[in-house]
CSV table of C-alpha atoms in Angstrom, one decimal:
chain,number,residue,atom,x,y,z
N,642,UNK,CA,19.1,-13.5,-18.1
N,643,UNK,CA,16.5,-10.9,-19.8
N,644,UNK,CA,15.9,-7.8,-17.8
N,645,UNK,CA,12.5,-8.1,-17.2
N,646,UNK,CA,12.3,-4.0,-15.1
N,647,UNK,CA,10.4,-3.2,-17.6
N,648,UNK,CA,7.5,-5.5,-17.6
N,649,UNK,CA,7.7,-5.3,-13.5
N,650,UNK,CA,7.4,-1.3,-13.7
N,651,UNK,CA,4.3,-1.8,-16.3
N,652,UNK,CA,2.8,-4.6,-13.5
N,653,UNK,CA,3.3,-2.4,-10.8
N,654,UNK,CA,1.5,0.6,-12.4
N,655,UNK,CA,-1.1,-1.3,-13.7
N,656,UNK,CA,-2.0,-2.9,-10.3
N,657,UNK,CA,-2.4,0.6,-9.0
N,658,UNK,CA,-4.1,2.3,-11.8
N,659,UNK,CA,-1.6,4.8,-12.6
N,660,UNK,CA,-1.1,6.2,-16.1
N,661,UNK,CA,2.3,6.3,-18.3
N,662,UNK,CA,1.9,10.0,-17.7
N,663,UNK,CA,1.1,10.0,-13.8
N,664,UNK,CA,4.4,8.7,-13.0
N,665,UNK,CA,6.1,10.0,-15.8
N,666,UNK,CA,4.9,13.6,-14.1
N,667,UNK,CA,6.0,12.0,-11.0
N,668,UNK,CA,9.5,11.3,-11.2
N,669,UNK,CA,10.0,14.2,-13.9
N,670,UNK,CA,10.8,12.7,-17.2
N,671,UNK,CA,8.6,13.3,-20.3
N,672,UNK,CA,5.7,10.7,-21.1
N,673,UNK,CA,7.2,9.2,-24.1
N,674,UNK,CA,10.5,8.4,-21.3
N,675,UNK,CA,8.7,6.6,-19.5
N,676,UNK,CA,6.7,4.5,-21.8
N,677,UNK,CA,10.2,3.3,-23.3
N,678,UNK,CA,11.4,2.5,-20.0
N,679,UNK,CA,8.7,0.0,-19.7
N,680,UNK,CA,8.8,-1.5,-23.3
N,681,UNK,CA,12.5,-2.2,-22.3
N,682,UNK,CA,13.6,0.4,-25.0
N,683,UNK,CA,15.9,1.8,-22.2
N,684,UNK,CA,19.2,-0.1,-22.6
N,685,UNK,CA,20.5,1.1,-18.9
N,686,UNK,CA,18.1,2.5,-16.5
N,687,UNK,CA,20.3,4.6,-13.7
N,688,UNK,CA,18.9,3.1,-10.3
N,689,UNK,CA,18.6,6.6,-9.3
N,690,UNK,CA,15.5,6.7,-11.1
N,691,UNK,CA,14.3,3.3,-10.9
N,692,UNK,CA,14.2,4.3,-6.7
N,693,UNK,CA,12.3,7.1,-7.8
N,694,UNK,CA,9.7,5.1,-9.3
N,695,UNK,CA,9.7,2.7,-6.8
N,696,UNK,CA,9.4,5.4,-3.9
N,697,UNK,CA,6.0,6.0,-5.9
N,698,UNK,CA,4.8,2.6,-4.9
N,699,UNK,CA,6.5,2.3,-1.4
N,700,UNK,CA,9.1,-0.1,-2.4
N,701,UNK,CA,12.6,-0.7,-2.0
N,702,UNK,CA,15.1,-2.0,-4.8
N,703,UNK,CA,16.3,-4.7,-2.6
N,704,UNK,CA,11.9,-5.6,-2.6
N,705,UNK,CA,11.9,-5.1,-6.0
N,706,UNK,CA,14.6,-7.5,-7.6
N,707,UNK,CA,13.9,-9.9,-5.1
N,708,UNK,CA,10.4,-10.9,-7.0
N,709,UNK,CA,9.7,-11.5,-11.0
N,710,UNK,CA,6.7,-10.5,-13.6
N,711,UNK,CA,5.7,-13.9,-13.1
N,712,UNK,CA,5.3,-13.2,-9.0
N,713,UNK,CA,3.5,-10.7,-9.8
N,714,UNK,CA,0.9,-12.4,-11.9
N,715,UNK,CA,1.3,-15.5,-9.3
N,716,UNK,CA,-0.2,-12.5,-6.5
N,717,UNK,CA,-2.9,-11.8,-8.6
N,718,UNK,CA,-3.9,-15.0,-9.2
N,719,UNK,CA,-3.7,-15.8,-5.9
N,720,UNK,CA,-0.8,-18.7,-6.6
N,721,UNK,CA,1.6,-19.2,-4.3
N,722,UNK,CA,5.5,-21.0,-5.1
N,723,UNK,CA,8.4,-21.2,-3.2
N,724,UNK,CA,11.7,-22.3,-4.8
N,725,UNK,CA,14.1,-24.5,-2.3
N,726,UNK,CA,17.4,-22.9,-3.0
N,727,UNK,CA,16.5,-19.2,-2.1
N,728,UNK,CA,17.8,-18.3,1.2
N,729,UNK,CA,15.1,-17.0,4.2
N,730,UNK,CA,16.1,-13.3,3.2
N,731,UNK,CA,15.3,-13.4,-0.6
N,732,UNK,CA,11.7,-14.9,0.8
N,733,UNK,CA,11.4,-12.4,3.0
N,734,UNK,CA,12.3,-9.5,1.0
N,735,UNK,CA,9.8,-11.1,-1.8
N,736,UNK,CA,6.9,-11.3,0.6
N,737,UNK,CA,7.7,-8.1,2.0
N,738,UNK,CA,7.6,-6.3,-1.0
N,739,UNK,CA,4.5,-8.5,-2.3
N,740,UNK,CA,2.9,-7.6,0.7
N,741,UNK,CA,3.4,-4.1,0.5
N,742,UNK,CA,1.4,-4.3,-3.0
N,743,UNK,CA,-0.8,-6.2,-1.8
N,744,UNK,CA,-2.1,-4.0,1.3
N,745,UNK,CA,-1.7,-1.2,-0.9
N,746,UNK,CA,-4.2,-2.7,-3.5
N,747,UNK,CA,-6.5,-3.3,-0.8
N,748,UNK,CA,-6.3,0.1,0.4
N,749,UNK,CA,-6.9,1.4,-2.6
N,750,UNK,CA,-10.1,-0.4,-3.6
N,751,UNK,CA,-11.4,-0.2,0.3
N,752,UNK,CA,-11.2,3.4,-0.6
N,753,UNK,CA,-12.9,3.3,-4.0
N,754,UNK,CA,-15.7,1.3,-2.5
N,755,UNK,CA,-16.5,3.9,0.1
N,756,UNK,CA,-16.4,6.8,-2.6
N,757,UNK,CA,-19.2,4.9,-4.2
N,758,UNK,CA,-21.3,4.2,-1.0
N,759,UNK,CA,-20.7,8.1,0.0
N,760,UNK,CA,-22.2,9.3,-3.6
N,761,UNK,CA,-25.4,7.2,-3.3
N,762,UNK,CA,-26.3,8.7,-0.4
């Protein structure tokens, strides 16, 4: 199976509207580290710094592995599978973690949409 923590770290920044050098800044590595790390030019990624991403985003590894890029796309779309042999936890740890995305997305454009009231006032 491809690792795919690549893609999933490129999905998850791009659903919050952070730049390559944001949370390159954020976790401490160069820009140009980062951007490999998401093009999957990174053969081993220590979890040490995939947490530190992740902390970034309020997520857990355990939230993280437990959902694909495809989930990912399937929440933005609004699509919604289940697969019969996962076990209750593995659902659970996906929904949490999708749900924590989600809430955060909504947070974050609830926000942006008062910013624009406030300035045409």
């Amino acid at each position: 199976m491809k690792d795919c923590t690549g893609k999933k770290l490129y999905y998850i920044r791009i659903l919050h509207g952070y730049t390559q050098e944001y949370v390159a800044r954020k976790i401490g590595i160069s820009t140009s580290a980062y951007i490999d790390l998401e093009r999957g030019r990174t053969r081993k990624i220590p979890m040490g710094r995939v947490e530190d991403i992740l902390a970034i985003y309020g997520l857990t590894l355990e939230n993280f592995y437990s959902f694909g890029p495809d989930d990912l796309l399937g929440l933005i779309k609004g699509e919604n599978k289940s697969k019969e042999e996962e076990s209750l936890r593995q659902v659970m740890c996906r929904m949490d973690g999708m749900q924590k995305l989600l809430f955060q997305l909504v947070d974050k454009l609830s926000t942006h949409q008062v910013g624009r009231r406030v300035c045409k006032m």
